[in-house]
CSV table of C-alpha atoms in Angstrom, one decimal:
chain,number,residue,atom,x,y,z
A,215,MET,CA,-46.6,-212.8,-175.0
A,216,PHE,CA,-43.3,-212.4,-176.7
A,217,LEU,CA,-39.8,-213.1,-175.4
A,218,ARG,CA,-37.7,-210.2,-176.6
A,219,THR,CA,-34.3,-210.8,-175.0
A,220,LEU,CA,-32.4,-213.5,-173.1
A,221,HIS,CA,-29.2,-212.9,-171.3
A,222,LEU,CA,-26.9,-215.6,-170.0
A,223,GLN,CA,-23.9,-215.4,-167.8
A,224,GLN,CA,-21.9,-218.5,-166.7
A,225,PHE,CA,-25.0,-220.6,-167.5
A,226,ARG,CA,-24.0,-224.1,-168.8
A,227,ASN,CA,-21.5,-223.6,-171.6
A,228,TYR,CA,-22.3,-219.9,-172.1
A,229,ALA,CA,-19.8,-217.5,-170.4
A,230,GLN,CA,-21.6,-214.4,-171.6
A,231,GLN,CA,-24.4,-214.3,-174.2
A,232,THR,CA,-27.3,-212.1,-175.1
A,233,VAL,CA,-29.9,-213.2,-177.6
A,234,ASP,CA,-32.4,-210.8,-179.2
A,235,PHE,CA,-35.6,-212.4,-180.6
A,236,CYS,CA,-37.0,-210.4,-183.5
A,237,ALA,CA,-39.2,-212.8,-185.4
A,238,PRO,CA,-42.2,-215.1,-184.7
A,239,LYS,CA,-40.0,-218.1,-185.3
A,240,THR,CA,-36.4,-218.6,-184.2
A,241,ILE,CA,-34.4,-221.5,-185.5
A,242,LEU,CA,-31.4,-222.4,-183.4
A,243,LEU,CA,-29.1,-224.1,-185.9
A,244,GLY,CA,-26.0,-226.1,-185.1
A,245,GLU,CA,-24.4,-229.5,-184.5
A,246,ASN,CA,-25.2,-231.5,-181.5
A,247,ALA,CA,-23.6,-230.6,-178.1
A,248,GLN,CA,-23.0,-227.0,-179.1
A,249,GLY,CA,-25.5,-225.4,-176.7
A,250,LYS,CA,-28.8,-225.2,-178.6
A,251,THR,CA,-30.8,-227.1,-175.9
A,252,ASN,CA,-29.2,-224.9,-173.2
A,253,ILE,CA,-30.9,-221.8,-174.6
A,254,LEU,CA,-34.3,-223.5,-174.4
A,255,GLU,CA,-33.5,-224.7,-170.9
A,256,ALA,CA,-32.8,-221.2,-169.8
A,257,VAL,CA,-36.2,-220.1,-171.2
A,258,GLU,CA,-37.9,-223.0,-169.4
A,259,LEU,CA,-36.3,-221.8,-166.1
A,260,MET,CA,-37.8,-218.4,-166.6
A,261,ALA,CA,-41.3,-219.9,-166.9
A,262,THR,CA,-41.3,-222.7,-164.4
A,263,LEU,CA,-38.1,-222.3,-162.2
A,264,GLY,CA,-37.4,-225.9,-163.2
A,265,SER,CA,-35.5,-227.9,-165.8
A,266,HIS,CA,-36.7,-231.1,-167.3
A,267,ARG,CA,-33.0,-232.1,-167.6
A,268,THR,CA,-31.8,-231.8,-164.0
A,269,THR,CA,-32.9,-231.0,-160.5
A,270,ARG,CA,-29.4,-229.8,-159.4
A,271,ASP,CA,-28.5,-226.2,-159.8
A,272,ARG,CA,-24.7,-227.0,-159.8
A,273,GLU,CA,-25.2,-228.6,-163.2
A,274,LEU,CA,-26.6,-225.4,-164.6
A,275,VAL,CA,-23.7,-223.2,-163.4
A,276,ASN,CA,-20.7,-223.1,-165.7
A,277,THR,CA,-17.9,-225.3,-164.2
A,278,ALA,CA,-15.6,-222.2,-164.1
A,279,ALA,CA,-18.0,-220.2,-161.9
A,280,THR,CA,-20.0,-220.5,-158.6
A,281,LEU,CA,-23.1,-218.7,-159.8
A,282,ALA,CA,-25.0,-218.1,-163.0
A,283,HIS,CA,-27.3,-215.3,-164.1
A,284,VAL,CA,-30.4,-215.8,-166.4
A,285,GLU,CA,-32.3,-212.6,-167.4
A,286,ALA,CA,-35.2,-212.2,-169.8
A,287,GLN,CA,-37.3,-209.3,-171.2
A,288,VAL,CA,-40.9,-210.3,-171.9
A,289,GLN,CA,-43.6,-208.3,-173.6
A,290,ARG,CA,-47.0,-209.0,-172.1
A,291,GLU,CA,-50.3,-207.5,-173.2
A,292,ASN,CA,-50.3,-205.4,-170.1
A,293,GLY,CA,-46.7,-204.2,-170.4
A,294,PRO,CA,-43.1,-205.4,-170.4
A,295,LEU,CA,-41.5,-207.5,-167.7
A,296,GLU,CA,-37.9,-208.0,-166.7
A,297,LEU,CA,-37.2,-211.4,-165.2
A,298,GLY,CA,-34.1,-212.4,-163.3
A,299,LEU,CA,-32.7,-215.6,-161.8
A,300,VAL,CA,-29.4,-216.2,-160.0
A,301,LEU,CA,-28.4,-219.8,-159.7
A,302,ARG,CA,-25.7,-220.9,-157.2
A,303,SER,CA,-23.7,-224.1,-157.1
A,304,ASN,CA,-24.9,-224.6,-153.5
A,305,GLY,CA,-28.5,-224.6,-154.6
A,306,ARG,CA,-29.6,-221.2,-153.2
A,307,ARG,CA,-31.5,-219.1,-155.7
A,308,THR,CA,-32.5,-215.5,-156.1
A,309,VAL,CA,-35.5,-214.4,-158.3
A,310,SER,CA,-36.4,-210.9,-159.3
A,311,LEU,CA,-39.2,-209.3,-161.2
A,312,ASN,CA,-38.8,-205.8,-162.8
A,313,ARG,CA,-35.4,-205.7,-160.8
A,314,GLU,CA,-37.1,-206.2,-157.5
A,315,VAL,CA,-35.9,-209.3,-155.5
A,316,LEU,CA,-38.9,-211.5,-154.6
A,317,ARG,CA,-39.0,-213.2,-151.2
A,318,ARG,CA,-41.4,-215.9,-152.6
A,319,HIS,CA,-40.6,-217.9,-155.7
A,320,LEU,CA,-44.4,-218.3,-156.1
A,321,ASP,CA,-44.7,-214.6,-157.0
A,322,PHE,CA,-42.3,-215.2,-159.9
A,323,LEU,CA,-44.3,-218.0,-161.5
A,324,GLY,CA,-46.7,-217.0,-164.2
A,325,SER,CA,-44.7,-214.3,-165.6
A,326,LEU,CA,-43.8,-216.3,-168.7
A,327,ASN,CA,-45.8,-219.2,-170.1
A,328,LEU,CA,-44.6,-221.8,-172.5
A,329,VAL,CA,-45.0,-225.3,-173.8
A,330,GLN,CA,-41.9,-227.4,-174.3
A,331,PHE,CA,-41.7,-230.3,-176.7
A,332,SER,CA,-38.5,-232.3,-176.8
A,333,SER,CA,-37.6,-235.7,-178.1
A,334,LEU,CA,-37.8,-236.9,-174.4
A,335,ASP,CA,-41.5,-236.1,-174.5
A,336,LEU,CA,-42.1,-239.0,-176.8
A,337,GLU,CA,-41.7,-241.0,-173.6
A,338,LEU,CA,-44.9,-239.4,-172.4
A,339,VAL,CA,-46.8,-242.2,-174.0
A,340,ARG,CA,-44.2,-245.0,-173.8
A,341,GLY,CA,-42.8,-244.2,-170.3
A,342,GLY,CA,-44.0,-245.0,-166.8
A,343,PRO,CA,-46.7,-243.1,-164.9
A,344,GLU,CA,-44.2,-240.9,-163.2
A,345,ARG,CA,-43.5,-239.2,-166.5
A,346,ARG,CA,-47.2,-238.4,-167.1
A,347,ARG,CA,-47.6,-237.1,-163.5
A,348,SER,CA,-44.6,-234.9,-163.9
A,349,TRP,CA,-45.9,-233.5,-167.2
A,350,LEU,CA,-49.3,-232.8,-165.7
A,351,ASP,CA,-47.7,-231.1,-162.6
A,352,ARG,CA,-45.6,-228.8,-164.9
A,353,LEU,CA,-48.7,-227.8,-166.8
A,354,LEU,CA,-50.7,-227.2,-163.7
A,355,THR,CA,-47.9,-225.0,-162.3
A,356,GLN,CA,-48.4,-222.7,-165.3
A,357,LEU,CA,-52.2,-222.7,-165.2
A,358,GLU,CA,-52.2,-222.0,-161.4
A,359,PRO,CA,-48.9,-221.0,-159.8
A,360,LEU,CA,-50.3,-221.8,-156.4
A,361,TYR,CA,-50.3,-225.4,-157.3
A,362,ALA,CA,-46.5,-225.5,-157.0
A,363,HIS,CA,-46.9,-224.6,-153.3
A,364,ILE,CA,-49.7,-227.2,-152.8
A,365,LEU,CA,-47.6,-229.9,-154.4
A,366,GLY,CA,-44.5,-228.9,-152.4
A,367,GLU,CA,-46.5,-229.1,-149.1
A,368,TYR,CA,-47.9,-232.5,-150.1
A,369,SER,CA,-44.4,-233.7,-150.9
A,370,ARG,CA,-43.2,-232.5,-147.5
A,371,VAL,CA,-45.9,-234.3,-145.6
A,372,LEU,CA,-45.3,-237.4,-147.7
A,373,ARG,CA,-41.7,-237.4,-146.7
A,374,GLN,CA,-42.5,-237.0,-143.0
A,375,ARG,CA,-45.1,-239.8,-143.1
A,376,ASN,CA,-42.7,-242.1,-144.9
A,377,ALA,CA,-40.1,-241.4,-142.2
A,378,LEU,CA,-42.7,-242.2,-139.5
A,379,LEU,CA,-43.6,-245.5,-141.2
A,380,ARG,CA,-39.9,-246.5,-141.1
A,381,SER,CA,-39.6,-245.9,-137.3
A,382,PRO,CA,-37.6,-248.8,-135.8
A,383,ASN,CA,-40.4,-249.5,-133.3
A,384,GLY,CA,-43.2,-248.8,-135.6
A,385,PRO,CA,-45.1,-245.6,-135.9
A,386,ASP,CA,-47.0,-244.0,-133.1
A,387,PRO,CA,-50.7,-244.4,-133.9
A,388,LEU,CA,-51.7,-240.9,-132.8
A,389,GLN,CA,-48.8,-239.3,-134.9
A,390,LEU,CA,-49.7,-241.4,-137.9
A,391,ALA,CA,-53.4,-240.3,-137.6
A,392,ILE,CA,-52.2,-236.7,-137.7
A,393,TRP,CA,-50.1,-237.2,-140.8
A,394,ASN,CA,-52.9,-239.2,-142.4
A,395,GLU,CA,-55.2,-236.2,-142.0
A,396,GLN,CA,-52.7,-233.8,-143.5
A,397,LEU,CA,-51.8,-236.1,-146.4
A,398,ALA,CA,-55.5,-236.6,-147.3
A,399,ALA,CA,-56.3,-232.9,-147.1
A,400,LEU,CA,-53.3,-231.8,-149.3
A,401,GLY,CA,-53.7,-234.8,-151.5
A,402,THR,CA,-57.3,-233.9,-152.2
A,403,ARG,CA,-56.3,-230.4,-153.3
A,404,VAL,CA,-53.8,-232.0,-155.8
A,405,ILE,CA,-56.3,-234.6,-157.1
A,406,ARG,CA,-59.1,-232.0,-157.7
A,407,ARG,CA,-56.7,-229.7,-159.6
A,408,ARG,CA,-55.4,-232.6,-161.7
A,409,GLN,CA,-58.9,-233.7,-162.5
A,410,ARG,CA,-60.1,-230.2,-163.5
A,411,ALA,CA,-57.1,-229.6,-165.7
A,412,LEU,CA,-57.5,-233.0,-167.6
A,413,ASP,CA,-61.2,-232.4,-167.9
A,414,ARG,CA,-60.4,-229.2,-170.0
A,415,LEU,CA,-57.3,-230.6,-171.8
A,416,ALA,CA,-58.8,-234.0,-172.9
A,417,PRO,CA,-61.3,-232.7,-175.5
A,418,LEU,CA,-58.8,-230.4,-177.0
A,419,ALA,CA,-56.3,-233.2,-177.3
A,420,ASN,CA,-58.9,-235.5,-178.9
A,421,THR,CA,-59.8,-232.8,-181.4
A,422,TRP,CA,-56.2,-232.3,-182.4
A,423,HIS,CA,-55.6,-236.1,-182.6
A,424,GLN,CA,-58.6,-236.6,-184.9
A,425,GLN,CA,-57.3,-233.8,-187.1
A,426,LEU,CA,-53.8,-235.2,-187.2
A,427,SER,CA,-54.9,-238.7,-187.9
A,428,PHE,CA,-57.3,-237.5,-190.6
A,429,GLY,CA,-60.3,-238.6,-188.6
A,430,GLN,CA,-59.1,-242.3,-188.3
A,431,GLU,CA,-58.4,-242.2,-184.5
A,432,SER,CA,-59.7,-240.8,-181.2
A,433,LEU,CA,-57.6,-240.1,-178.2
A,434,ARG,CA,-58.9,-240.2,-174.6
A,435,VAL,CA,-56.8,-238.7,-171.8
A,436,VAL,CA,-58.1,-240.2,-168.6
A,437,TYR,CA,-57.2,-239.4,-165.0
A,438,ALA,CA,-56.9,-242.5,-162.8
A,439,PRO,CA,-56.3,-241.4,-159.2
A,440,ASN,CA,-54.7,-243.9,-156.9
A,441,THR,CA,-57.3,-243.2,-154.2
A,442,GLY,CA,-60.0,-244.3,-156.6
A,443,LEU,CA,-62.0,-241.0,-156.7
A,444,GLY,CA,-61.2,-237.9,-158.7
A,445,LEU,CA,-64.6,-236.4,-159.2
A,446,GLY,CA,-66.9,-235.0,-156.4
A,447,GLU,CA,-66.8,-232.7,-153.6
A,448,ALA,CA,-63.6,-232.2,-151.6
A,449,ALA,CA,-65.1,-233.9,-148.5
A,450,GLU,CA,-66.0,-237.0,-150.6
A,451,ILE,CA,-62.5,-237.3,-152.1
A,452,GLU,CA,-60.8,-236.8,-148.7
A,453,ALA,CA,-63.0,-239.5,-147.2
A,454,ALA,CA,-62.1,-241.9,-150.0
A,455,PHE,CA,-58.5,-241.0,-149.4
A,456,GLN,CA,-58.7,-241.8,-145.7
A,457,SER,CA,-60.6,-245.0,-146.4
A,458,ARG,CA,-57.9,-246.1,-148.8
A,459,LEU,CA,-55.1,-245.4,-146.3
A,460,GLN,CA,-56.9,-247.7,-143.8
A,461,GLU,CA,-57.2,-250.4,-146.4
A,462,ARG,CA,-53.5,-250.3,-147.2
A,463,SER,CA,-52.2,-249.7,-143.7
A,464,SER,CA,-50.7,-253.2,-143.2
A,465,ALA,CA,-49.0,-253.2,-146.6
A,466,GLU,CA,-47.6,-249.7,-145.9
A,467,LEU,CA,-46.2,-250.8,-142.5
A,468,TYR,CA,-44.6,-253.8,-144.1
A,469,GLN,CA,-43.0,-251.8,-147.0
A,470,GLY,CA,-42.2,-248.7,-145.0
A,471,THR,CA,-43.6,-246.4,-147.5
A,472,THR,CA,-46.8,-244.6,-148.5
A,473,LEU,CA,-48.9,-246.5,-151.1
A,474,VAL,CA,-51.8,-244.2,-151.3
A,475,GLY,CA,-52.0,-240.8,-152.8
A,476,PRO,CA,-51.5,-238.6,-155.9
A,477,HIS,CA,-47.8,-239.5,-156.0
A,478,ARG,CA,-49.0,-242.9,-157.4
A,479,ASP,CA,-51.7,-241.5,-159.8
A,480,GLU,CA,-51.8,-242.6,-163.5
A,481,VAL,CA,-52.9,-240.7,-166.6
A,482,GLU,CA,-54.1,-243.1,-169.1
A,483,LEU,CA,-53.9,-242.4,-172.9
A,484,ILE,CA,-56.4,-244.4,-174.9
A,485,LEU,CA,-56.4,-244.7,-178.6
A,486,ASN,CA,-59.6,-246.1,-180.1
A,487,GLN,CA,-60.4,-247.9,-176.9
A,488,THR,CA,-57.0,-249.5,-176.4
A,489,SER,CA,-53.9,-248.4,-174.4
A,490,ALA,CA,-51.6,-246.2,-176.5
A,491,ARG,CA,-48.7,-247.3,-174.3
A,492,GLN,CA,-49.2,-251.0,-174.7
A,493,TYR,CA,-50.8,-251.3,-178.2
A,494,GLY,CA,-50.1,-248.1,-180.1
A,495,SER,CA,-47.6,-248.1,-183.0
A,496,GLN,CA,-44.7,-245.8,-182.9
A,497,GLY,CA,-46.4,-243.4,-185.3
A,498,GLN,CA,-49.7,-243.4,-183.3
A,499,GLN,CA,-47.7,-242.7,-180.1
A,500,ARG,CA,-45.9,-239.7,-181.7
A,501,THR,CA,-49.2,-238.4,-183.1
A,502,ALA,CA,-50.7,-238.6,-179.6
A,503,VAL,CA,-47.9,-236.6,-178.1
A,504,ILE,CA,-48.2,-233.9,-180.8
A,505,ALA,CA,-51.9,-233.7,-180.1
A,506,ILE,CA,-51.3,-233.3,-176.3
A,507,LYS,CA,-48.8,-230.5,-176.9
A,508,LEU,CA,-51.0,-228.7,-179.2
A,509,ALA,CA,-53.8,-229.0,-176.6
A,510,GLU,CA,-51.5,-227.6,-173.9
A,511,LEU,CA,-50.9,-224.5,-176.1
A,512,GLN,CA,-54.6,-224.0,-176.4
A,513,LEU,CA,-55.4,-224.6,-172.8
A,514,ILE,CA,-52.7,-222.2,-171.5
A,515,ALA,CA,-53.9,-219.5,-173.9
A,516,GLN,CA,-57.5,-220.0,-172.7
A,517,VAL,CA,-56.7,-219.8,-169.0
A,518,VAL,CA,-54.0,-217.1,-169.2
A,519,GLY,CA,-55.5,-215.1,-171.9
A,520,GLU,CA,-52.3,-214.8,-173.9
A,521,THR,CA,-50.5,-217.2,-176.3
A,522,PRO,CA,-47.6,-219.0,-174.6
A,523,LEU,CA,-44.2,-219.6,-176.2
A,524,LEU,CA,-43.5,-222.9,-177.8
A,525,LEU,CA,-40.0,-224.6,-177.5
A,526,LEU,CA,-39.3,-227.4,-179.9
A,527,ASP,CA,-36.1,-229.2,-179.0
A,528,ASP,CA,-34.8,-231.7,-181.6
A,529,VAL,CA,-38.4,-232.8,-182.3
A,530,LEU,CA,-38.3,-232.8,-186.1
A,531,ALA,CA,-35.6,-235.4,-186.2
A,532,GLU,CA,-37.9,-237.8,-184.3
A,533,LEU,CA,-40.8,-237.3,-186.7
A,534,ASP,CA,-41.3,-238.6,-190.2
A,535,VAL,CA,-41.8,-236.0,-193.0
A,536,ARG,CA,-45.6,-236.2,-192.9
A,537,ARG,CA,-45.8,-235.5,-189.1
A,538,GLN,CA,-43.1,-232.8,-189.4
A,539,GLN,CA,-45.3,-230.9,-191.9
A,540,GLN,CA,-48.5,-231.6,-189.9
A,541,LEU,CA,-46.8,-230.1,-186.8
A,542,LEU,CA,-45.4,-227.0,-188.5
A,543,GLU,CA,-48.6,-226.3,-190.4
A,544,SER,CA,-50.7,-226.7,-187.2
A,545,LEU,CA,-48.6,-224.1,-185.5
A,546,GLY,CA,-49.1,-221.5,-188.2
A,547,GLY,CA,-48.2,-218.0,-187.0
A,548,SER,CA,-50.1,-218.1,-183.7
A,549,TYR,CA,-47.2,-218.8,-181.3
A,550,GLN,CA,-43.7,-217.5,-180.9
A,551,THR,CA,-41.6,-220.6,-181.5
A,552,LEU,CA,-38.0,-221.4,-180.6
A,553,ILE,CA,-36.9,-224.6,-182.4
A,554,THR,CA,-33.5,-226.4,-182.5
A,555,SER,CA,-32.3,-228.2,-185.5
A,556,THR,CA,-29.1,-229.5,-187.2
A,557,HIS,CA,-30.2,-228.5,-190.7
A,558,LEU,CA,-32.8,-226.3,-192.5
A,559,GLY,CA,-34.0,-229.0,-194.8
A,560,ALA,CA,-37.0,-229.9,-192.7
A,561,PHE,CA,-38.5,-226.4,-192.9
A,562,ALA,CA,-41.0,-225.3,-195.6
A,563,GLN,CA,-40.0,-222.0,-197.4
A,564,GLU,CA,-42.9,-220.1,-195.9
A,565,TRP,CA,-41.6,-221.0,-192.4
A,566,LEU,CA,-38.1,-219.8,-193.3
A,567,THR,CA,-39.4,-216.5,-194.6
A,568,CYS,CA,-40.8,-215.5,-191.2
A,569,ALA,CA,-38.0,-217.0,-189.1
A,570,GLN,CA,-34.7,-215.7,-187.8
A,571,VAL,CA,-31.9,-218.2,-188.0
A,572,LEU,CA,-29.2,-218.2,-185.3
A,573,ILE,CA,-26.1,-220.3,-185.6
A,574,VAL,CA,-25.0,-222.0,-182.3
A,575,LYS,CA,-21.4,-223.2,-182.0
A,576,ALA,CA,-19.5,-224.0,-178.8
A,577,GLY,CA,-21.5,-221.6,-176.6
A,578,GLN,CA,-21.5,-218.8,-179.0
A,579,ILE,CA,-24.5,-217.5,-181.0
A,580,VAL,CA,-24.3,-215.5,-184.3
A,581,PRO,CA,-27.0,-214.5,-186.8
A,582,GLY,CA,-27.3,-217.1,-189.6
């Protein structure tokens, strides 16, 4: 797939801007705080309807306006697509596909696929488990858009169950049993999908990590579900979920919150049999993240049948020269890439010859 055009109106610091992409690589060049990352964020919204920077639409709308428009033209193997998104300060959204307004946001997902790698992703190894869960959920949403609906339903049931646990006189046992059943059923669907995705991603990530470390290290990506069981038939996992809820029932009543379920899962990253988070050096952790991102690209291409876009936001500044070159060489010419940078010195000449350079300054973009 290829992103041909992006149009922004009252989005972040862009009053009105159209960007035409005409090369396999696009370098968005400019000083910090000029709007480079905003371009990548708009593309991310077209793919996932979410932003890794904020959950509030009012932050996406220009302060001088009440709504913002993001539009994109994408070339897929089976033909072109026109994507549209209207963001409002009050949080209401409108999505359209080929100029037809869609009733369900689920029908919009999957129109554009991408992998985003920002300096924040280096916390994928160093950060807490919620970062790795969020990363895995974003990946799954692209592999299977229905997952966004399943996860949303699970979150809704989780909120209702938590409210019941906090009832002043304690939860009604019959009501709690009903919510337990729903939580376990939906949670099992989340767990099984997470397990399947990591089963496919893990060997790809290990292959890349071994290549990037010149055969010196191996990387294991291991799913550790909070319920204790990720493999098996749905009925087995659901039964383990219910059993775990019974075990922790007293603690949940005392704390007033749900302690069992995929909202507390962990994804463990193991380098040569030791925890990458606890014992990996800074360089090892960065190599692990690069390997995971390259594996994401491969997995999405395998599942979707087309190469996704790659967004690199201020990544080169976080990597030493050797890892910069490893990353750029690994990408080759396989993926349309949008990359932000403050200078061109990090790019090899062969990269620059196949790239368009766009200058970003104070919400304005001009050819470089």
